[in-house]
Coordinates of C-alpha atoms in Angstrom, one line a residue:
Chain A
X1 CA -4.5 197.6 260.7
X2 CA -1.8 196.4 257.8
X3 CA -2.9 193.2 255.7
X4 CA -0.4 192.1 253.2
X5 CA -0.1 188.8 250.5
X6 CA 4.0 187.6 249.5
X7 CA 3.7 186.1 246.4
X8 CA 6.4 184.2 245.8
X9 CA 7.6 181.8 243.5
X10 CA 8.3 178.1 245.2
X11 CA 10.8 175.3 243.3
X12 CA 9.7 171.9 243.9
X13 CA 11.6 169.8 247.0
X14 CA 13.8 172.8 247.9
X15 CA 13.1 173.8 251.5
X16 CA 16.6 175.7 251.6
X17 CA 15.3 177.6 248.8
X18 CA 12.0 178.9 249.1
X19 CA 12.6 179.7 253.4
X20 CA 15.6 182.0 251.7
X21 CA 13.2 183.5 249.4
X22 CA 10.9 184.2 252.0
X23 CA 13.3 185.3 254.3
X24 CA 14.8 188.4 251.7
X25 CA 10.9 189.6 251.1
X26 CA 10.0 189.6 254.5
X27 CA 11.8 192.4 255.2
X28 CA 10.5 194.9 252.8
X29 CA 6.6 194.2 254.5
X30 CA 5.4 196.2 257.0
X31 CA 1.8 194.8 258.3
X32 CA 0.3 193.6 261.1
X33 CA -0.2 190.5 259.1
X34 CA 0.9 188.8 256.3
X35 CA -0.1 185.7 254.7
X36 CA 1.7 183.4 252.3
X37 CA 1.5 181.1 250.1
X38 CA 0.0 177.3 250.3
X39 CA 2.9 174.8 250.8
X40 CA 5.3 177.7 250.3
X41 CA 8.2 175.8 251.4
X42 CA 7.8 172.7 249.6
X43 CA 6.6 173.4 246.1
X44 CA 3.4 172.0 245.2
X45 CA 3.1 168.9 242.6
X46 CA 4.4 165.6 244.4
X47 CA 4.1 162.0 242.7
X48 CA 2.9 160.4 245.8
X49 CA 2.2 160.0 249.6
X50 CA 5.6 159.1 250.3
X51 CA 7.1 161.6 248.2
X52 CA 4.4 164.5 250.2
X53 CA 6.1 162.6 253.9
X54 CA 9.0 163.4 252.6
X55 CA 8.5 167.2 253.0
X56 CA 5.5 166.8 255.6
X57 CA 6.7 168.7 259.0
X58 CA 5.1 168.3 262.5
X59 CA 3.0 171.5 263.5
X60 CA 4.6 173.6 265.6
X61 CA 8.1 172.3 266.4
X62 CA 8.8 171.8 262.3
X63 CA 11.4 173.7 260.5
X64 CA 8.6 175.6 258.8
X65 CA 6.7 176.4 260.9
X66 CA 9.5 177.7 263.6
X67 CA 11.1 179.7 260.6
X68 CA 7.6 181.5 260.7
X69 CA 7.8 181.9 264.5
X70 CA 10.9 183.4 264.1
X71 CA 9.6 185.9 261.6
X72 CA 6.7 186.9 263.5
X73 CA 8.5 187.7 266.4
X74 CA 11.4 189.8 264.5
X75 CA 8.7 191.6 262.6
X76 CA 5.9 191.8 265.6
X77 CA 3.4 190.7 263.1
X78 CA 0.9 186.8 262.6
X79 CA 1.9 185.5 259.7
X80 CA -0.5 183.1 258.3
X81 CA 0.7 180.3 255.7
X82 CA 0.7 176.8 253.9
X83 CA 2.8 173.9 254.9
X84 CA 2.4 170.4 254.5
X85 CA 1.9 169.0 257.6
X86 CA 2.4 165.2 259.6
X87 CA 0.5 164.5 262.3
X88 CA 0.5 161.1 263.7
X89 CA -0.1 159.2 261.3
X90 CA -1.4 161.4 258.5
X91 CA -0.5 163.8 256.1
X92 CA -2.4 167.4 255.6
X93 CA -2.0 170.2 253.2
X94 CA -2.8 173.2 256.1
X95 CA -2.2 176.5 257.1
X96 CA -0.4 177.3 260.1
X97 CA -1.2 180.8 261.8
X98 CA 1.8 182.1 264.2
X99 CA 1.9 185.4 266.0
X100 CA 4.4 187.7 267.9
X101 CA 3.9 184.9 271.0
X102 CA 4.5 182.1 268.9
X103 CA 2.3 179.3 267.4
X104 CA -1.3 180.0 267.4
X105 CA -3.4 177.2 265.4
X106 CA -3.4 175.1 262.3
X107 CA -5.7 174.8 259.8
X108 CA -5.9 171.6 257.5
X109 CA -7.5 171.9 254.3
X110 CA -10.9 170.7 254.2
X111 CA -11.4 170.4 250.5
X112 CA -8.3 168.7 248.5
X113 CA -7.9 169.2 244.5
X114 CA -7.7 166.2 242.3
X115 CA -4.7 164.5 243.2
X116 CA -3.9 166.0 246.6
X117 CA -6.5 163.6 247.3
X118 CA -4.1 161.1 247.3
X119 CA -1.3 162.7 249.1
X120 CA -3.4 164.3 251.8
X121 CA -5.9 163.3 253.9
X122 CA -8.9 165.9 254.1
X123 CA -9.3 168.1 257.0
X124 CA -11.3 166.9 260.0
X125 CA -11.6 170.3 262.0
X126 CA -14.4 171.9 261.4
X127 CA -13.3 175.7 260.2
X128 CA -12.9 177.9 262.7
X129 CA -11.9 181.7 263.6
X130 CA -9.5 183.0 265.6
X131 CA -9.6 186.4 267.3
X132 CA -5.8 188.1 267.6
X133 CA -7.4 191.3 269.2
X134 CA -6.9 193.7 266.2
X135 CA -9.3 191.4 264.0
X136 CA -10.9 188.0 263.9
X137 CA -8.9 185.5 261.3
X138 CA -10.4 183.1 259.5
X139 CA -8.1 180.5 257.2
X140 CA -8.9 178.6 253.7
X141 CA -6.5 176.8 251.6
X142 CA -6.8 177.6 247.6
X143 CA -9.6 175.2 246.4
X144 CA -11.7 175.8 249.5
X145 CA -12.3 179.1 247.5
X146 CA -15.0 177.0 245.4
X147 CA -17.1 175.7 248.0
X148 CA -19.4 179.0 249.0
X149 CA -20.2 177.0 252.5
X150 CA -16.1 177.7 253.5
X151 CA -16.2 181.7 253.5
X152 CA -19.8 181.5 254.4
X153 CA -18.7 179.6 257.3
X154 CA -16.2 181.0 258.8
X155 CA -18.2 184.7 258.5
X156 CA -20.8 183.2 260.3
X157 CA -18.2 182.7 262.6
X158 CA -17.5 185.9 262.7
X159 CA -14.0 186.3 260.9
X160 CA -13.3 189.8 259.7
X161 CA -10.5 188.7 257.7
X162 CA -10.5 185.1 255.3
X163 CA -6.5 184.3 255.2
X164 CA -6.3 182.4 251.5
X165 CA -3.3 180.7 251.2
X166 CA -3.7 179.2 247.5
X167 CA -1.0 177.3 244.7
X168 CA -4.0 178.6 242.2
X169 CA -4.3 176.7 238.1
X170 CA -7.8 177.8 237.1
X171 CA -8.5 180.9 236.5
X172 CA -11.6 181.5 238.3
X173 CA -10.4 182.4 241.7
X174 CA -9.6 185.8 241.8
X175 CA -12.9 187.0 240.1
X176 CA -14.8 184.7 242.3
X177 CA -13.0 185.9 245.6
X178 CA -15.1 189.1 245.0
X179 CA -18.4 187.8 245.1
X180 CA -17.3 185.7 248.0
X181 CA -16.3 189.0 249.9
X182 CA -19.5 191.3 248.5
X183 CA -21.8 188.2 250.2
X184 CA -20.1 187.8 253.7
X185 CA -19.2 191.6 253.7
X186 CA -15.4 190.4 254.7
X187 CA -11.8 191.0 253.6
X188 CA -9.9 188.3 251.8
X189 CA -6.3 187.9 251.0
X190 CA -5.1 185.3 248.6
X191 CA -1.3 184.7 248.1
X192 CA -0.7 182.9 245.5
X193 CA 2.2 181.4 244.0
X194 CA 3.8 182.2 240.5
X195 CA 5.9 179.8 238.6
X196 CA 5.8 176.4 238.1
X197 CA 6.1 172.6 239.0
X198 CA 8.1 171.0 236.7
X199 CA 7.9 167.1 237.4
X200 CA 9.1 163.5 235.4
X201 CA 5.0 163.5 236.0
X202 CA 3.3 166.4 234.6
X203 CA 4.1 170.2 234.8
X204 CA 2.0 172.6 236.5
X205 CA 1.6 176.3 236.1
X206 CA 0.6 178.7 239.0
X207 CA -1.7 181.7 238.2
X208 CA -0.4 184.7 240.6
X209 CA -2.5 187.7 240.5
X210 CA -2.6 187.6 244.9
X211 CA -4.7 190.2 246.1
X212 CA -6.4 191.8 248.6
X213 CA -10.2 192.2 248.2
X214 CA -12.9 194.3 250.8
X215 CA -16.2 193.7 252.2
X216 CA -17.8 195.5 249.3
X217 CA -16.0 193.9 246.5
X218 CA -13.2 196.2 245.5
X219 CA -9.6 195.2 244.7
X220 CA -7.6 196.8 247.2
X221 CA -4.5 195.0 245.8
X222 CA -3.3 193.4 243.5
X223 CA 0.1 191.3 241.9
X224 CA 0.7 190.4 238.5
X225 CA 0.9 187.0 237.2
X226 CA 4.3 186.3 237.1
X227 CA 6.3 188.3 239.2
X228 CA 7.6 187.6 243.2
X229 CA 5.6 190.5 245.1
X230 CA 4.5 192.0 248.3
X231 CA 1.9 194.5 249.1
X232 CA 0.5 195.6 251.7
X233 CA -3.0 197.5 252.6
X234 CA -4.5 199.4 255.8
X235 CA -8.0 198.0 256.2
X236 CA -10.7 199.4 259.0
X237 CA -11.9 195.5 259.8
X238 CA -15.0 197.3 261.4
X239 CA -16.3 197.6 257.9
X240 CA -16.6 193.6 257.5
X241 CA -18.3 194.4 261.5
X242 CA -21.9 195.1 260.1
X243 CA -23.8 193.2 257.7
X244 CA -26.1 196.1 257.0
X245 CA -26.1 196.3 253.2
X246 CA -29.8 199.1 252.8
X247 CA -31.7 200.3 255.7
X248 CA -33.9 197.3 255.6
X249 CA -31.2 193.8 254.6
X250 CA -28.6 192.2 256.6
X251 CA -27.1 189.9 255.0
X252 CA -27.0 187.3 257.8
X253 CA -30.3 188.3 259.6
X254 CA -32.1 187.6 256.0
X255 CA -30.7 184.3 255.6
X256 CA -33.3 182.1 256.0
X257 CA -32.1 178.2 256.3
X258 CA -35.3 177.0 257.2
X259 CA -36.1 177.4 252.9
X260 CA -32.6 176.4 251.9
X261 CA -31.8 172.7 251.0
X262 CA -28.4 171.2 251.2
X263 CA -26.2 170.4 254.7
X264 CA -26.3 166.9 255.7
X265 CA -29.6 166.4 253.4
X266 CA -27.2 167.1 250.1
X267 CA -28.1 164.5 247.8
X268 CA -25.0 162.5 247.5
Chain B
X1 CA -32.9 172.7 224.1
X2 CA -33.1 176.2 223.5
X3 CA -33.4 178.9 226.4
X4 CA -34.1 182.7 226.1
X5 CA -34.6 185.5 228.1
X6 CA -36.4 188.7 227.5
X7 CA -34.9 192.0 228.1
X8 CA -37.4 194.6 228.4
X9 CA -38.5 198.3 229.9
X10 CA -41.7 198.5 232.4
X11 CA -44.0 201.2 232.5
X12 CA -44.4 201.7 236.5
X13 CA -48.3 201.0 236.8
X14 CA -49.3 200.5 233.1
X15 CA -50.0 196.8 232.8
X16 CA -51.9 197.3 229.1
X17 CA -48.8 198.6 228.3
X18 CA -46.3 196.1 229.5
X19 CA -48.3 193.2 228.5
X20 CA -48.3 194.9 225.0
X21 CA -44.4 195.2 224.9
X22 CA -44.0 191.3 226.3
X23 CA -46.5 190.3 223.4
X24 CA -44.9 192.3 221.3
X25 CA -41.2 191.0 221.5
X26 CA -42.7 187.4 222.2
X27 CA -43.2 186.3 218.7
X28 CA -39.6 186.8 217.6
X29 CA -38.5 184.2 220.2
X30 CA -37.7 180.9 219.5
X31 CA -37.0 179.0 222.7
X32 CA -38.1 176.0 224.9
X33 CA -37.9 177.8 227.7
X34 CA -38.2 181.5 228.1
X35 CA -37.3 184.3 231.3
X36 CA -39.1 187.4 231.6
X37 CA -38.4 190.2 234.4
X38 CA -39.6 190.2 237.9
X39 CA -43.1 192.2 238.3
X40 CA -42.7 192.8 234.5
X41 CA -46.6 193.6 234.5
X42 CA -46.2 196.7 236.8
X43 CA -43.2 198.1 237.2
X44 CA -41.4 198.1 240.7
X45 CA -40.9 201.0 242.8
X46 CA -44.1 200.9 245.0
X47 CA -45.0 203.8 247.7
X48 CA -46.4 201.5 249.7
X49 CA -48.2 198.1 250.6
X50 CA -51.9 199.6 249.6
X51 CA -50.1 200.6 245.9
X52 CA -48.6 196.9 245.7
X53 CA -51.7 195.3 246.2
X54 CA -53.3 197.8 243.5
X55 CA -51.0 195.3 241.3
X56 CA -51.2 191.9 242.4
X57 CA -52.7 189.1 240.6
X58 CA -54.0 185.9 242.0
X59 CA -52.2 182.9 240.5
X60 CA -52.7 181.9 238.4
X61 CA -56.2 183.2 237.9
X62 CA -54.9 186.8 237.0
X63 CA -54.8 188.5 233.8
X64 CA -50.6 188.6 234.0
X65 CA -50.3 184.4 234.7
X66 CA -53.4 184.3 231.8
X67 CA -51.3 186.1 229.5
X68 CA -48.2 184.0 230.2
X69 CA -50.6 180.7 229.8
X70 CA -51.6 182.1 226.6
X71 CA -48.6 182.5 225.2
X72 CA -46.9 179.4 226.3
X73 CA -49.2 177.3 224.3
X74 CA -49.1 179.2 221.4
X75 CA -45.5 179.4 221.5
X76 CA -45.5 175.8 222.7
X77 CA -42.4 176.4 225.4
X78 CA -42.5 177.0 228.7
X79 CA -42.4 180.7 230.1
X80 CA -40.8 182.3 233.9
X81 CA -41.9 185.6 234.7
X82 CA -42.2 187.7 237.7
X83 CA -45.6 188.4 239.2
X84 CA -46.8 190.3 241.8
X85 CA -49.2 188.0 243.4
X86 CA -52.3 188.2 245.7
X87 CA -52.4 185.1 247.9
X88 CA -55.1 185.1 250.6
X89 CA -54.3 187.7 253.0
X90 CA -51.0 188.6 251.9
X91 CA -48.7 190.3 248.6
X92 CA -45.4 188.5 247.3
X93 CA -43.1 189.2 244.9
X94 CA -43.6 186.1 242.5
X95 CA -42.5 184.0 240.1
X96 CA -44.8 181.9 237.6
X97 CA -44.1 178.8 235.6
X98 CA -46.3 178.1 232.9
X99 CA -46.1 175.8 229.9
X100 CA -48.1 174.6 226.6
X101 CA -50.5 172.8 228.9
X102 CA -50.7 175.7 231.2
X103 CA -49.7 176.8 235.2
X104 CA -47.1 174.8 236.7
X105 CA -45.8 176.5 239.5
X106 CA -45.4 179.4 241.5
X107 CA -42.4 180.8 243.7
X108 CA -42.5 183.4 246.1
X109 CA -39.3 185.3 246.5
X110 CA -37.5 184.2 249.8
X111 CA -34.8 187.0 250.5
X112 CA -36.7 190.9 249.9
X113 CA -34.8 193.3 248.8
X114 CA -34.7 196.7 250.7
X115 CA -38.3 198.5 251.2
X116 CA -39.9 195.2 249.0
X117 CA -40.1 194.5 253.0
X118 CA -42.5 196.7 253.2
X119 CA -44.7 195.9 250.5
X120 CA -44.5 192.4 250.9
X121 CA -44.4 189.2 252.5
X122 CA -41.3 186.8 252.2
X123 CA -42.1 183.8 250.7
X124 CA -42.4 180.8 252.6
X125 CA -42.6 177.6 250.5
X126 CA -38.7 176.0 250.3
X127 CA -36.9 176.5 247.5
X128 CA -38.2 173.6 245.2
X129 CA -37.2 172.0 241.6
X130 CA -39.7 171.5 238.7
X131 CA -38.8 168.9 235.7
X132 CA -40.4 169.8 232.9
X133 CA -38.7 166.8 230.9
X134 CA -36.3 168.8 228.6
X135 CA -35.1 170.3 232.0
X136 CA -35.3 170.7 235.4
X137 CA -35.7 174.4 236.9
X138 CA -35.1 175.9 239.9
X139 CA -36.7 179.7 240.3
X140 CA -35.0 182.6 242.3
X141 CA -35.7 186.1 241.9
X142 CA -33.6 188.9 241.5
X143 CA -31.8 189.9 244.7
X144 CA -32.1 185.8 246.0
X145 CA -29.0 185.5 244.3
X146 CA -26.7 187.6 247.0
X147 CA -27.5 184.2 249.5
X148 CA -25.1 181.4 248.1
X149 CA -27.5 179.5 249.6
X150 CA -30.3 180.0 246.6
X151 CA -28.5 178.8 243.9
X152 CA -26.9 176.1 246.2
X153 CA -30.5 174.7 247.5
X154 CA -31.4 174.5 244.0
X155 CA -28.7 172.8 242.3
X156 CA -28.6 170.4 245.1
X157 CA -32.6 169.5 244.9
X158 CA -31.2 168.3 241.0
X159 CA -32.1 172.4 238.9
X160 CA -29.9 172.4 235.5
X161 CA -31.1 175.9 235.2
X162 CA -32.0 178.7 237.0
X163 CA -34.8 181.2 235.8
X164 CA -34.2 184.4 237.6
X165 CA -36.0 187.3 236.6
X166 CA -34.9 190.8 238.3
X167 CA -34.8 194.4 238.4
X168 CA -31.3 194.9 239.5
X169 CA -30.3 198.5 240.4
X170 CA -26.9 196.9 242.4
X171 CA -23.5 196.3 240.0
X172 CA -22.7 192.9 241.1
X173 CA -25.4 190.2 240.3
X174 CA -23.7 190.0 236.4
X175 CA -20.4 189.1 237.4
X176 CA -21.5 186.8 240.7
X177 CA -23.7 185.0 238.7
X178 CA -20.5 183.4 237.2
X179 CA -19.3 182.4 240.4
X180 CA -23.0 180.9 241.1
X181 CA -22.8 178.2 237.7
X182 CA -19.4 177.6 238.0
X183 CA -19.5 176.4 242.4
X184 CA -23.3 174.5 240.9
X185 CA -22.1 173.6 238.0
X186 CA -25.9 174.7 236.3
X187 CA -27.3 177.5 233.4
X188 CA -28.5 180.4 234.6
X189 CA -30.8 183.0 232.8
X190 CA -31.0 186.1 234.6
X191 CA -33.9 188.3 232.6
X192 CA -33.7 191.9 233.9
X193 CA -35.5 195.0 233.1
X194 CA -34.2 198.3 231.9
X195 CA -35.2 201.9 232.6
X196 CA -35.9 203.6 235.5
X197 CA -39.4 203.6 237.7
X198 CA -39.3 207.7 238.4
X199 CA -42.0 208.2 241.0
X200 CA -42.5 210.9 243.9
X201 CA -41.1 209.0 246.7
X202 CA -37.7 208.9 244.4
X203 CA -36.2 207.4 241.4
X204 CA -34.4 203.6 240.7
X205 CA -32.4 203.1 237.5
X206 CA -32.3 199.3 236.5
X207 CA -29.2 198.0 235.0
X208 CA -30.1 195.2 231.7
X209 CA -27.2 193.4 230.9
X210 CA -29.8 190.0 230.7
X211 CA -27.2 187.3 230.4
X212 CA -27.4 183.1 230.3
X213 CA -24.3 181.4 231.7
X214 CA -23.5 177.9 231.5
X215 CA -22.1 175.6 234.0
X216 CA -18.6 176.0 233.3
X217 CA -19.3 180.2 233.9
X218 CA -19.0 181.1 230.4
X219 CA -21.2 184.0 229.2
X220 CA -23.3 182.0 226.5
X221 CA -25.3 185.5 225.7
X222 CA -25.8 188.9 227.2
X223 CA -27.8 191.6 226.4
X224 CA -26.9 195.9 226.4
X225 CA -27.5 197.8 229.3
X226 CA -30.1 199.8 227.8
X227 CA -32.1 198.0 224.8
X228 CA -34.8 195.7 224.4
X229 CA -33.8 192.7 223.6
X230 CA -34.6 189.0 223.0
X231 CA -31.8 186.2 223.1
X232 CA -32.2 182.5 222.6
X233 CA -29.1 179.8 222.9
X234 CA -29.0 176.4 222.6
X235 CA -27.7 174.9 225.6
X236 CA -27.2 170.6 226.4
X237 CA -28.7 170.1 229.4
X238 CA -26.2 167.6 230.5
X239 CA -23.6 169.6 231.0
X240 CA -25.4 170.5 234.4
X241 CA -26.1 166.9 235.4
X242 CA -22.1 166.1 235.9
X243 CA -20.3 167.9 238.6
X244 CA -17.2 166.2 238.2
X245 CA -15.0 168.9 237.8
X246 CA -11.4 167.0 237.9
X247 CA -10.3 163.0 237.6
X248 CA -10.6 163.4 241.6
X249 CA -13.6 166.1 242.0
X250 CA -16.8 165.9 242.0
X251 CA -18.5 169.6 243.6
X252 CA -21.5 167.8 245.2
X253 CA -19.6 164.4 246.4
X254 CA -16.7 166.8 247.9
X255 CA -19.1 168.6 250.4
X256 CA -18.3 168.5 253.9
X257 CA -21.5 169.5 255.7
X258 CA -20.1 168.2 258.8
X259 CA -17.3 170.7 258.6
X260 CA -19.7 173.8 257.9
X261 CA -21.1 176.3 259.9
X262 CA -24.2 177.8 259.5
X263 CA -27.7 177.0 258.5
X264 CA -30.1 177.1 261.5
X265 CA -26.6 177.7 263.5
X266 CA -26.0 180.7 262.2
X267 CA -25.3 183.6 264.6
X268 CA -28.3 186.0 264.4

């Protein structure tokens, strides 16, 4: 199976734009799935709510999300990726996953950053997996990454492959997406974005460095900082199958929650 | 408050002469609060269950936690070290805490690693938090840090630092461990051994590299991969006790247990 990141650079409030970017690297991938980059086709750094409806699509019949369609069908691939969604009455940052057949499912992000929080309303699906017959798909959105309970949870749910959308300004995800891999034993792509938001409200500045990582904590892939990319990787997804890491630990049969603390007991 | 770890070899099976090395690298710390290796007395690589319990100590009766009382209150700090302990019927790879006033606490190691499984039992008292009024610990031991859960439990039962001796013979603990304070927000002091246990049922190498990071992942001090070696730091505790990590963000409040998976749940 073929995994792939596009990396692409995004310009704020041009839709026309970034779907035409998308569009001319598409093209060059060959996989059997590709994931792209949170809000890829809206930019990233609103003022406001209103400004975020603005861009906000319904999930599936939106623009967006029906470019996406299009895609998957003309390249016979899923396609997994961010776009800022409105349903009913609220506004999510979310992931949309679409295959050769069409749309497949939508994740919204569980865990906003800073002032998403007041653009977006948080997730209320719990994560979940889906399984398109060549692997089993699990999404995040960027600052999920920080929360070990979001990997952890959808590998207990048996995804094979975590699908990372991410518009990444700290620098700790990349190096941490390794240690989240080495302790579910699953692959994880993160496409990020390069560039940056330049607003009347602040500026911010996207990290890059996408990459593919395995179920034993090697960088299969990698893009630079600052540069549109795509790249794609054959991956055995039975190797994120078995938990087995010596002849006597699994790392899910040794879990043992009845000594661990936290859950609905966490202390806030 | 100043925290330390010791970095040292162990000679498999010679207590009189580990306890010698400990007591001799000792006197050159100055610290609050120092980490010693796990089974630091006796080495690691057993053959068996009958050779293990050949080595453990009651607790904290034994001459190992005796020599740890003793030189907690001359040294008038507090002192984590691993212990292979005797408790009633059964062996478990241990951790003491002992201060100027003498034994505080025990913790039995809750995730073996590899044949430990054979020599051992897991431990089955909770994760738990000790304050010890400059700080509050939390204790995990060596491979305990591959289960997110660990460091989680601890941070959220209120730990500002984690003690975790080890013998690490796998690359990643060094690197994780940064992921680990960073998604807590707590120190950790990771004391590991060097050398290699070379014995007739085969041969482990252990890897140093003894490291405290602080809660915003920095490397505050590491040790070689093949030297002795002491290290103190001064460290502000209160740089654990926030976890506000943006204007919106706070990495205990922003937990969505509801939204999890896993815990009793979990599929195996």
């Amino acid at each position: 199976m073929k995994i792939a990141f596009l990396q692409m650079d995004c310009h704020f409030g041009k839709v026309d734009e970034n779907l035409t970017t998308a569009g001319a690297l598409l093209p060059g991938i060959s996989a059997d799935l590709v994931v792209l980059p949170e809000l890829f086709h809206c930019g990233y750094y609103f003022s406001s709510a209103l400004e975020a409806a603005e861009f906000a699509e319904s999930v599936p019949d939106g623009r967006t999300t029906q470019f996406l369609i299009e895609w998957a069908a003309k390249k016979q691939c899923h396609i997994v990726a961010g776009v800022a969604e409105r349903y009913k009455d609220s506004l999510f940052n979310s992931a949309v996953l679409v295959g050769p057949s069409g749309f497949i499912s939508v994740y919204r992000k569980i865990h906003l950053f800073n002032e998403e929080k007041t653009w977006f309303s948080p997730g209320e699906i719990p994560f979940f997996v889906v399984d398109i017959g060549s692997a089993r798909l699990g999404m995040m959105i960027c600052f999920d990454w920080f929360f070990p309970e979001s990997v952890r949870s959808l590998a207990l749910l048996g995804a094979d492959i975590i699908c990372h959308p991410a518009n990444l300004v700290l620098p700790f995800c990349q190096k941490a997406m390794i240690t989240r891999c080495l302790e579910n034993r699953v692959f994880a792509v993160t496409a990020n974005r390069i560039g940056m938001d330049e607003r009347p409200h602040g500026r911010l500045t996207f990290t890059g460095c996408s990459q593919i990582i395995s179920p034993f904590g090697e960088i299969l892939a990698a893009a630079g900082k600052d540069e549109e990319s795509i790249c794609s990787i054959d991956v055995n997804v039975e190797q994120a199958r078995s938990k087995k890491l010596t002849r006597h630990n699994d790392l899910f049969a040794d879990r043992r929650p009845q000594y661990y603390f936290g859950g609905d007991r966490g202390r806030d």
